[in-house]
Amino acid sequence: MERFTRELYKNVKKLMKEKGVVFAPVTGKQCERVEELFGDDASDLWILGDSATRIKHNGEFVYESLLNNKLGLEIIRSLEEISLEHTIIACTRNGAVIKDNIPQEEVAIVRGSYAQVQQVSNFNEIKEDFVKITIHDPAHRCFETREKLARFFESAYIVASEAAWIDIANANVHKGTTVEQLQRILKVTPEETVAFGDGYNDIELMTRSTYSFAVRNAVQETKDAANFITRSNEEDAVMKTVIQLLSLQ
């Protein structure tokens, strides 16, 4: 998302407004970080952020589903038992929480996705429910780590979006279910929805749209779930495809 072509987006935003199209970033990034990245262009966005556990529109949260504090802390303890080499990012309504002893390069990676970051010596200091829990593993062991969390599969939604990242949210809360929430809010159907994805955490999203596009460099499972394949991320695939679709109206 940091690499999107801002001038092209301004043109696409103008075109979408003329056509009455709503744009909704669906992302693992913190909602506030999305607002930072889009700047003045964030107005009127429907942001499905924090791994799609929350919907924010014009500064107000209109939907969220939280992971119980007790369960979240239990999952964090298990993650710390599995390894102390990956970075645990525990997100609450007040922002992202990380340990105060992680390497500075990991802090920089966290700040790339989170605008509000707090450091603590022990995650037990967190008393609130969790928006989500995310793991970044520079050693790329997330698929193996996810399998070690199998006892939580029924009580939480756990997905390794790629080898370096895991997202953990409330049970049955993912990009697909949160897009359904937005469809209900906006009173639109899957036939009126266009979706784009590339990672394993986009598979459910592909099933909520008739016009589901996997980018060319997506993982194979997401390509299999999508109805169409489009350009790669490096080619401004989303915006160029939106322009093509709107030109058909």
PDB file of C-alpha atoms in Angstrom:
ATOM      1  CA  MET A   1       0.000   0.000   0.000  1.00  0.00           C
ATOM      2  CA  GLU A   2       2.920   2.345   0.648  1.00  0.00           C
ATOM      3  CA  ARG A   3       3.876   1.949  -3.019  1.00  0.00           C
ATOM      4  CA  PHE A   4       0.592   2.978  -4.604  1.00  0.00           C
ATOM      5  CA  THR A   5       0.901   5.648  -7.291  1.00  0.00           C
ATOM      6  CA  ARG A   6      -0.704   8.670  -5.657  1.00  0.00           C
ATOM      7  CA  GLU A   7      -1.413  10.680  -8.810  1.00  0.00           C
ATOM      8  CA  LEU A   8      -3.040   7.673 -10.475  1.00  0.00           C
ATOM      9  CA  TYR A   9      -5.131   7.123  -7.357  1.00  0.00           C
ATOM     10  CA  LYS A  10      -6.342  10.745  -7.450  1.00  0.00           C
ATOM     11  CA  ASN A  11      -7.556  10.188 -11.015  1.00  0.00           C
ATOM     12  CA  VAL A  12      -9.203   6.895 -10.088  1.00  0.00           C
ATOM     13  CA  LYS A  13     -10.841   8.466  -7.022  1.00  0.00           C
ATOM     14  CA  LYS A  14     -12.346  11.210  -9.199  1.00  0.00           C
ATOM     15  CA  LEU A  15     -13.619   8.615 -11.673  1.00  0.00           C
ATOM     16  CA  MET A  16     -15.113   6.444  -8.922  1.00  0.00           C
ATOM     17  CA  LYS A  17     -16.895   9.444  -7.426  1.00  0.00           C
ATOM     18  CA  GLU A  18     -18.396  10.322 -10.820  1.00  0.00           C
ATOM     19  CA  LYS A  19     -19.617   6.721 -11.204  1.00  0.00           C
ATOM     20  CA  GLY A  20     -20.919   6.419  -7.637  1.00  0.00           C
ATOM     21  CA  VAL A  21     -18.381   3.752  -6.655  1.00  0.00           C
ATOM     22  CA  VAL A  22     -17.241   3.302  -3.042  1.00  0.00           C
ATOM     23  CA  PHE A  23     -13.577   2.388  -2.431  1.00  0.00           C
ATOM     24  CA  ALA A  24     -12.675   0.255   0.593  1.00  0.00           C
ATOM     25  CA  PRO A  25      -9.073  -0.726   1.419  1.00  0.00           C
ATOM     26  CA  VAL A  26      -9.124  -4.157   3.093  1.00  0.00           C
ATOM     27  CA  THR A  27      -5.832  -4.604   4.896  1.00  0.00           C
ATOM     28  CA  GLY A  28      -3.857  -5.889   7.845  1.00  0.00           C
ATOM     29  CA  LYS A  29      -2.633  -2.364   8.506  1.00  0.00           C
ATOM     30  CA  GLN A  30      -4.025  -0.348  11.402  1.00  0.00           C
ATOM     31  CA  CYS A  31      -6.912   1.907  10.320  1.00  0.00           C
ATOM     32  CA  GLU A  32      -5.005   4.967  11.524  1.00  0.00           C
ATOM     33  CA  ARG A  33      -1.977   3.926   9.457  1.00  0.00           C
ATOM     34  CA  VAL A  34      -4.170   3.704   6.349  1.00  0.00           C
ATOM     35  CA  GLU A  35      -5.377   7.233   7.076  1.00  0.00           C
ATOM     36  CA  GLU A  36      -1.759   8.369   7.317  1.00  0.00           C
ATOM     37  CA  LEU A  37      -0.817   6.721   4.040  1.00  0.00           C
ATOM     38  CA  PHE A  38      -3.734   8.207   2.098  1.00  0.00           C
ATOM     39  CA  GLY A  39      -3.501  11.626   3.759  1.00  0.00           C
ATOM     40  CA  ASP A  40      -6.124  14.044   2.422  1.00  0.00           C
ATOM     41  CA  ASP A  41      -7.342  11.292   0.105  1.00  0.00           C
ATOM     42  CA  ALA A  42      -8.531   9.242   3.122  1.00  0.00           C
ATOM     43  CA  SER A  43     -11.794  11.185   3.309  1.00  0.00           C
ATOM     44  CA  ASP A  44     -14.841   9.069   2.401  1.00  0.00           C
ATOM     45  CA  LEU A  45     -12.834   5.829   2.433  1.00  0.00           C
ATOM     46  CA  TRP A  46     -14.410   2.801   4.072  1.00  0.00           C
ATOM     47  CA  ILE A  47     -11.322   1.336   5.746  1.00  0.00           C
ATOM     48  CA  LEU A  48     -11.518  -2.374   6.599  1.00  0.00           C
ATOM     49  CA  GLY A  49      -8.323  -2.321   8.645  1.00  0.00           C
ATOM     50  CA  ASP A  50      -6.584  -4.185  11.461  1.00  0.00           C
ATOM     51  CA  SER A  51      -6.846  -7.397   9.410  1.00  0.00           C
ATOM     52  CA  ALA A  52     -10.469  -6.542   8.615  1.00  0.00           C
ATOM     53  CA  THR A  53     -11.573  -6.703  12.246  1.00  0.00           C
ATOM     54  CA  ARG A  54     -12.795  -3.088  12.112  1.00  0.00           C
ATOM     55  CA  ILE A  55     -14.515  -0.746   9.660  1.00  0.00           C
ATOM     56  CA  LYS A  56     -13.726   2.967   9.910  1.00  0.00           C
ATOM     57  CA  HIS A  57     -15.420   5.698   7.897  1.00  0.00           C
ATOM     58  CA  ASN A  58     -14.758   9.436   8.149  1.00  0.00           C
ATOM     59  CA  GLY A  59     -13.031   9.062  11.514  1.00  0.00           C
ATOM     60  CA  GLU A  60     -15.696   6.828  13.105  1.00  0.00           C
ATOM     61  CA  PHE A  61     -15.638   3.079  13.735  1.00  0.00           C
ATOM     62  CA  VAL A  62     -18.866   1.593  12.428  1.00  0.00           C
ATOM     63  CA  TYR A  63     -18.003  -2.075  13.060  1.00  0.00           C
ATOM     64  CA  GLU A  64     -15.529  -4.113  15.073  1.00  0.00           C
ATOM     65  CA  SER A  65     -15.187  -7.640  16.430  1.00  0.00           C
ATOM     66  CA  LEU A  66     -12.807  -8.124  19.341  1.00  0.00           C
ATOM     67  CA  LEU A  67     -10.847 -11.109  20.671  1.00  0.00           C
ATOM     68  CA  ASN A  68     -11.479 -11.740  24.366  1.00  0.00           C
ATOM     69  CA  ASN A  69      -8.600 -10.549  26.576  1.00  0.00           C
ATOM     70  CA  LYS A  70      -8.201 -13.879  28.403  1.00  0.00           C
ATOM     71  CA  LEU A  71      -8.091 -15.857  25.157  1.00  0.00           C
ATOM     72  CA  GLY A  72      -5.749 -13.338  23.546  1.00  0.00           C
ATOM     73  CA  LEU A  73      -3.267 -13.514  26.408  1.00  0.00           C
ATOM     74  CA  GLU A  74      -3.407 -17.317  26.307  1.00  0.00           C
ATOM     75  CA  ILE A  75      -2.555 -17.249  22.584  1.00  0.00           C
ATOM     76  CA  ILE A  76       0.300 -14.800  23.249  1.00  0.00           C
ATOM     77  CA  ARG A  77       1.722 -17.090  25.941  1.00  0.00           C
ATOM     78  CA  SER A  78       1.653 -19.967  23.471  1.00  0.00           C
ATOM     79  CA  LEU A  79       3.395 -17.838  20.854  1.00  0.00           C
ATOM     80  CA  GLU A  80       6.134 -16.951  23.341  1.00  0.00           C
ATOM     81  CA  GLU A  81       6.559 -20.634  24.195  1.00  0.00           C
ATOM     82  CA  ILE A  82       6.895 -21.489  20.504  1.00  0.00           C
ATOM     83  CA  SER A  83       9.595 -18.879  19.887  1.00  0.00           C
ATOM     84  CA  LEU A  84      11.049 -15.682  21.280  1.00  0.00           C
ATOM     85  CA  GLU A  85      12.533 -14.785  17.899  1.00  0.00           C
ATOM     86  CA  HIS A  86       9.363 -13.632  16.163  1.00  0.00           C
ATOM     87  CA  THR A  87       7.736 -10.281  16.892  1.00  0.00           C
ATOM     88  CA  ILE A  88       4.293 -10.342  18.517  1.00  0.00           C
ATOM     89  CA  ILE A  89       2.111  -7.318  17.786  1.00  0.00           C
ATOM     90  CA  ALA A  90      -0.867  -7.227  20.154  1.00  0.00           C
ATOM     91  CA  CYS A  91      -3.455  -4.738  18.923  1.00  0.00           C
ATOM     92  CA  THR A  92      -6.143  -3.150  21.083  1.00  0.00           C
ATOM     93  CA  ARG A  93      -8.485  -0.234  20.492  1.00  0.00           C
ATOM     94  CA  ASN A  94      -5.687   2.011  21.785  1.00  0.00           C
ATOM     95  CA  GLY A  95      -3.099   0.846  19.250  1.00  0.00           C
ATOM     96  CA  ALA A  96      -0.419  -1.766  18.687  1.00  0.00           C
ATOM     97  CA  VAL A  97       1.563  -3.134  21.642  1.00  0.00           C
ATOM     98  CA  ILE A  98       5.029  -4.686  21.259  1.00  0.00           C
ATOM     99  CA  LYS A  99       7.723  -5.785  23.696  1.00  0.00           C
ATOM    100  CA  ASP A 100      10.338  -3.217  24.676  1.00  0.00           C
ATOM    101  CA  ASN A 101      13.224  -5.566  23.950  1.00  0.00           C
ATOM    102  CA  ILE A 102      12.697  -6.311  20.256  1.00  0.00           C
ATOM    103  CA  PRO A 103      15.330  -5.285  17.676  1.00  0.00           C
ATOM    104  CA  GLN A 104      15.041  -1.797  16.219  1.00  0.00           C
ATOM    105  CA  GLU A 105      14.650  -3.188  12.708  1.00  0.00           C
ATOM    106  CA  GLU A 106      11.547  -5.022  13.919  1.00  0.00           C
ATOM    107  CA  VAL A 107      10.222  -1.843  15.537  1.00  0.00           C
ATOM    108  CA  ALA A 108      10.625  -0.114  12.162  1.00  0.00           C
ATOM    109  CA  ILE A 109       8.665  -2.870  10.420  1.00  0.00           C
ATOM    110  CA  VAL A 110       5.858  -2.552  12.984  1.00  0.00           C
ATOM    111  CA  ARG A 111       5.710   1.214  12.531  1.00  0.00           C
ATOM    112  CA  GLY A 112       5.327   0.646   8.793  1.00  0.00           C
ATOM    113  CA  SER A 113       1.861  -0.800   9.439  1.00  0.00           C
ATOM    114  CA  TYR A 114       0.838   0.867  12.714  1.00  0.00           C
ATOM    115  CA  ALA A 115       0.531   4.573  13.494  1.00  0.00           C
ATOM    116  CA  GLN A 116      -0.062   4.083  17.227  1.00  0.00           C
ATOM    117  CA  VAL A 117       2.573   1.875  18.876  1.00  0.00           C
ATOM    118  CA  GLN A 118       3.272   1.258  22.572  1.00  0.00           C
ATOM    119  CA  GLN A 119       6.090  -0.831  24.071  1.00  0.00           C
ATOM    120  CA  VAL A 120       5.718  -2.903  27.257  1.00  0.00           C
ATOM    121  CA  SER A 121       7.888  -5.285  29.233  1.00  0.00           C
ATOM    122  CA  ASN A 122       5.117  -7.884  29.585  1.00  0.00           C
ATOM    123  CA  PHE A 123       1.981  -8.442  27.540  1.00  0.00           C
ATOM    124  CA  ASN A 124       0.085  -9.166  30.767  1.00  0.00           C
ATOM    125  CA  GLU A 125      -0.027  -5.391  31.193  1.00  0.00           C
ATOM    126  CA  ILE A 126      -2.774  -5.399  28.556  1.00  0.00           C
ATOM    127  CA  LYS A 127      -6.208  -5.404  30.205  1.00  0.00           C
ATOM    128  CA  GLU A 128      -8.376  -4.640  27.161  1.00  0.00           C
ATOM    129  CA  ASP A 129      -9.800  -7.042  24.595  1.00  0.00           C
ATOM    130  CA  PHE A 130      -7.735  -7.450  21.435  1.00  0.00           C
ATOM    131  CA  VAL A 131      -8.566  -6.112  17.998  1.00  0.00           C
ATOM    132  CA  LYS A 132      -6.137  -8.715  16.653  1.00  0.00           C
ATOM    133  CA  ILE A 133      -2.751 -10.297  17.279  1.00  0.00           C
ATOM    134  CA  THR A 134      -0.147 -10.321  14.533  1.00  0.00           C
ATOM    135  CA  ILE A 135       3.200 -12.093  14.276  1.00  0.00           C
ATOM    136  CA  HIS A 136       6.102 -11.005  12.099  1.00  0.00           C
ATOM    137  CA  ASP A 137       8.808 -13.627  11.713  1.00  0.00           C
ATOM    138  CA  PRO A 138      11.956 -12.534   9.856  1.00  0.00           C
ATOM    139  CA  ALA A 139      12.938 -16.217   9.661  1.00  0.00           C
ATOM    140  CA  HIS A 140       9.765 -16.982   7.645  1.00  0.00           C
ATOM    141  CA  ARG A 141       8.433 -19.813   9.814  1.00  0.00           C
ATOM    142  CA  CYS A 142       4.822 -18.648  10.061  1.00  0.00           C
ATOM    143  CA  PHE A 143       3.230 -21.596   8.292  1.00  0.00           C
ATOM    144  CA  GLU A 144       4.859 -23.946  10.808  1.00  0.00           C
ATOM    145  CA  THR A 145       3.989 -21.646  13.726  1.00  0.00           C
ATOM    146  CA  ARG A 146       0.337 -21.536  12.699  1.00  0.00           C
ATOM    147  CA  GLU A 147       0.104 -25.342  12.858  1.00  0.00           C
ATOM    148  CA  LYS A 148       1.445 -25.221  16.420  1.00  0.00           C
ATOM    149  CA  LEU A 149      -1.578 -23.073  17.341  1.00  0.00           C
ATOM    150  CA  ALA A 150      -4.057 -25.747  16.228  1.00  0.00           C
ATOM    151  CA  ARG A 151      -5.783 -25.932  19.635  1.00  0.00           C
ATOM    152  CA  PHE A 152      -7.033 -22.374  19.048  1.00  0.00           C
ATOM    153  CA  PHE A 153      -8.445 -22.959  15.560  1.00  0.00           C
ATOM    154  CA  GLU A 154     -12.049 -23.183  16.794  1.00  0.00           C
ATOM    155  CA  SER A 155     -11.864 -20.200  19.150  1.00  0.00           C
ATOM    156  CA  ALA A 156      -9.988 -17.784  16.870  1.00  0.00           C
ATOM    157  CA  TYR A 157      -9.390 -17.125  13.175  1.00  0.00           C
ATOM    158  CA  ILE A 158      -5.684 -17.770  12.497  1.00  0.00           C
ATOM    159  CA  VAL A 159      -4.147 -17.297   9.057  1.00  0.00           C
ATOM    160  CA  ALA A 160      -0.568 -17.150   7.808  1.00  0.00           C
ATOM    161  CA  SER A 161      -0.965 -14.629   5.003  1.00  0.00           C
ATOM    162  CA  GLU A 162       2.598 -15.432   3.933  1.00  0.00           C
ATOM    163  CA  ALA A 163       5.700 -17.032   5.428  1.00  0.00           C
ATOM    164  CA  ALA A 164       6.600 -13.916   7.431  1.00  0.00           C
ATOM    165  CA  TRP A 165       3.163 -12.964   8.803  1.00  0.00           C
ATOM    166  CA  ILE A 166       0.343 -14.462  10.873  1.00  0.00           C
ATOM    167  CA  ASP A 167      -2.910 -12.679  11.755  1.00  0.00           C
ATOM    168  CA  ILE A 168      -5.130 -13.815  14.632  1.00  0.00           C
ATOM    169  CA  ALA A 169      -8.638 -12.422  15.042  1.00  0.00           C
ATOM    170  CA  ASN A 170     -11.919 -13.283  16.696  1.00  0.00           C
ATOM    171  CA  ALA A 171     -13.471 -16.551  15.538  1.00  0.00           C
ATOM    172  CA  ASN A 172     -14.975 -16.380  12.041  1.00  0.00           C
ATOM    173  CA  VAL A 173     -13.768 -12.810  11.498  1.00  0.00           C
ATOM    174  CA  HIS A 174     -11.784 -12.285   8.315  1.00  0.00           C
ATOM    175  CA  LYS A 175     -11.786 -10.191   5.162  1.00  0.00           C
ATOM    176  CA  GLY A 176     -14.726 -12.103   3.728  1.00  0.00           C
ATOM    177  CA  THR A 177     -17.063 -11.676   6.718  1.00  0.00           C
ATOM    178  CA  THR A 178     -16.149  -8.012   7.173  1.00  0.00           C
ATOM    179  CA  VAL A 179     -16.798  -7.280   3.504  1.00  0.00           C
ATOM    180  CA  GLU A 180     -20.205  -8.870   4.059  1.00  0.00           C
ATOM    181  CA  GLN A 181     -20.726  -6.405   6.921  1.00  0.00           C
ATOM    182  CA  LEU A 182     -19.864  -3.533   4.596  1.00  0.00           C
ATOM    183  CA  GLN A 183     -22.184  -4.888   1.917  1.00  0.00           C
ATOM    184  CA  ARG A 184     -25.025  -4.853   4.467  1.00  0.00           C
ATOM    185  CA  ILE A 185     -24.155  -1.307   5.559  1.00  0.00           C
ATOM    186  CA  LEU A 186     -24.047  -0.020   1.979  1.00  0.00           C
ATOM    187  CA  LYS A 187     -26.895  -2.267   0.794  1.00  0.00           C
ATOM    188  CA  VAL A 188     -24.892  -3.714  -2.096  1.00  0.00           C
ATOM    189  CA  THR A 189     -24.718  -7.276  -3.392  1.00  0.00           C
ATOM    190  CA  PRO A 190     -21.785  -9.512  -4.368  1.00  0.00           C
ATOM    191  CA  GLU A 191     -22.758  -8.770  -7.978  1.00  0.00           C
ATOM    192  CA  GLU A 192     -22.090  -5.085  -7.253  1.00  0.00           C
ATOM    193  CA  THR A 193     -18.738  -5.765  -5.563  1.00  0.00           C
ATOM    194  CA  VAL A 194     -15.245  -5.910  -7.061  1.00  0.00           C
ATOM    195  CA  ALA A 195     -12.503  -7.452  -4.904  1.00  0.00           C
ATOM    196  CA  PHE A 196      -8.741  -7.776  -5.318  1.00  0.00           C
ATOM    197  CA  GLY A 197      -6.324 -10.043  -3.453  1.00  0.00           C
ATOM    198  CA  ASP A 198      -2.926 -11.680  -3.453  1.00  0.00           C
ATOM    199  CA  GLY A 199      -2.274 -13.540  -0.165  1.00  0.00           C
ATOM    200  CA  TYR A 200      -3.701 -16.476   1.745  1.00  0.00           C
ATOM    201  CA  ASN A 201      -5.715 -14.049   3.894  1.00  0.00           C
ATOM    202  CA  ASP A 202      -7.590 -12.952   0.742  1.00  0.00           C
ATOM    203  CA  ILE A 203      -9.076 -16.348  -0.118  1.00  0.00           C
ATOM    204  CA  GLU A 204     -12.357 -15.744   1.757  1.00  0.00           C
ATOM    205  CA  LEU A 205     -12.543 -12.245   0.269  1.00  0.00           C
ATOM    206  CA  MET A 206     -12.597 -13.730  -3.242  1.00  0.00           C
ATOM    207  CA  THR A 207     -15.816 -15.611  -2.451  1.00  0.00           C
ATOM    208  CA  ARG A 208     -17.753 -12.453  -1.515  1.00  0.00           C
ATOM    209  CA  SER A 209     -17.593 -10.832  -4.940  1.00  0.00           C
ATOM    210  CA  THR A 210     -18.764 -11.848  -8.387  1.00  0.00           C
ATOM    211  CA  TYR A 211     -15.935  -9.754  -9.786  1.00  0.00           C
ATOM    212  CA  SER A 212     -13.067 -11.183  -7.747  1.00  0.00           C
ATOM    213  CA  PHE A 213      -9.585 -10.577  -9.107  1.00  0.00           C
ATOM    214  CA  ALA A 214      -6.332 -12.175  -8.001  1.00  0.00           C
ATOM    215  CA  VAL A 215      -3.251 -10.269  -9.092  1.00  0.00           C
ATOM    216  CA  ARG A 216      -0.818 -12.143 -11.294  1.00  0.00           C
ATOM    217  CA  ASN A 217       1.740 -12.519  -8.493  1.00  0.00           C
ATOM    218  CA  ALA A 218      -0.841 -13.861  -5.993  1.00  0.00           C
ATOM    219  CA  VAL A 219      -0.469 -17.231  -4.280  1.00  0.00           C
ATOM    220  CA  GLN A 220      -2.013 -20.064  -6.281  1.00  0.00           C
ATOM    221  CA  GLU A 221      -4.796 -20.722  -3.759  1.00  0.00           C
ATOM    222  CA  THR A 222      -6.037 -17.148  -4.082  1.00  0.00           C
ATOM    223  CA  LYS A 223      -5.882 -17.392  -7.864  1.00  0.00           C
ATOM    224  CA  ASP A 224      -7.952 -20.578  -7.644  1.00  0.00           C
ATOM    225  CA  ALA A 225     -10.573 -18.821  -5.480  1.00  0.00           C
ATOM    226  CA  ALA A 226     -10.813 -15.763  -7.753  1.00  0.00           C
ATOM    227  CA  ASN A 227     -12.985 -15.509 -10.844  1.00  0.00           C
ATOM    228  CA  PHE A 228     -10.422 -13.436 -12.755  1.00  0.00           C
ATOM    229  CA  ILE A 229      -6.659 -12.818 -12.904  1.00  0.00           C
ATOM    230  CA  THR A 230      -5.321  -9.296 -13.488  1.00  0.00           C
ATOM    231  CA  ARG A 231      -1.955  -7.519 -13.599  1.00  0.00           C
ATOM    232  CA  SER A 232       0.641  -7.826 -10.827  1.00  0.00           C
ATOM    233  CA  ASN A 233       0.951  -5.569  -7.791  1.00  0.00           C
ATOM    234  CA  GLU A 234       3.986  -3.894  -9.373  1.00  0.00           C
ATOM    235  CA  GLU A 235       1.812  -2.715 -12.287  1.00  0.00           C
ATOM    236  CA  ASP A 236      -0.807  -0.786 -10.274  1.00  0.00           C
ATOM    237  CA  ALA A 237      -3.142  -3.698 -10.935  1.00  0.00           C
ATOM    238  CA  VAL A 238      -6.037  -2.547  -8.743  1.00  0.00           C
ATOM    239  CA  MET A 239      -6.301   0.987 -10.062  1.00  0.00           C
ATOM    240  CA  LYS A 240      -5.765   0.079 -13.721  1.00  0.00           C
ATOM    241  CA  THR A 241      -8.375  -2.682 -13.518  1.00  0.00           C
ATOM    242  CA  VAL A 242     -10.855  -0.308 -11.845  1.00  0.00           C
ATOM    243  CA  ILE A 243     -10.330   2.186 -14.695  1.00  0.00           C
ATOM    244  CA  GLN A 244     -10.982  -0.566 -17.277  1.00  0.00           C
ATOM    245  CA  LEU A 245     -14.131  -1.742 -15.509  1.00  0.00           C
ATOM    246  CA  LEU A 246     -15.574   1.747 -15.107  1.00  0.00           C
ATOM    247  CA  SER A 247     -14.892   2.528 -18.748  1.00  0.00           C
ATOM    248  CA  LEU A 248     -17.337  -0.268 -19.618  1.00  0.00           C
ATOM    249  CA  GLN A 249     -20.228   1.449 -17.815  1.00  0.00           C
TER     250      GLN A 249
END
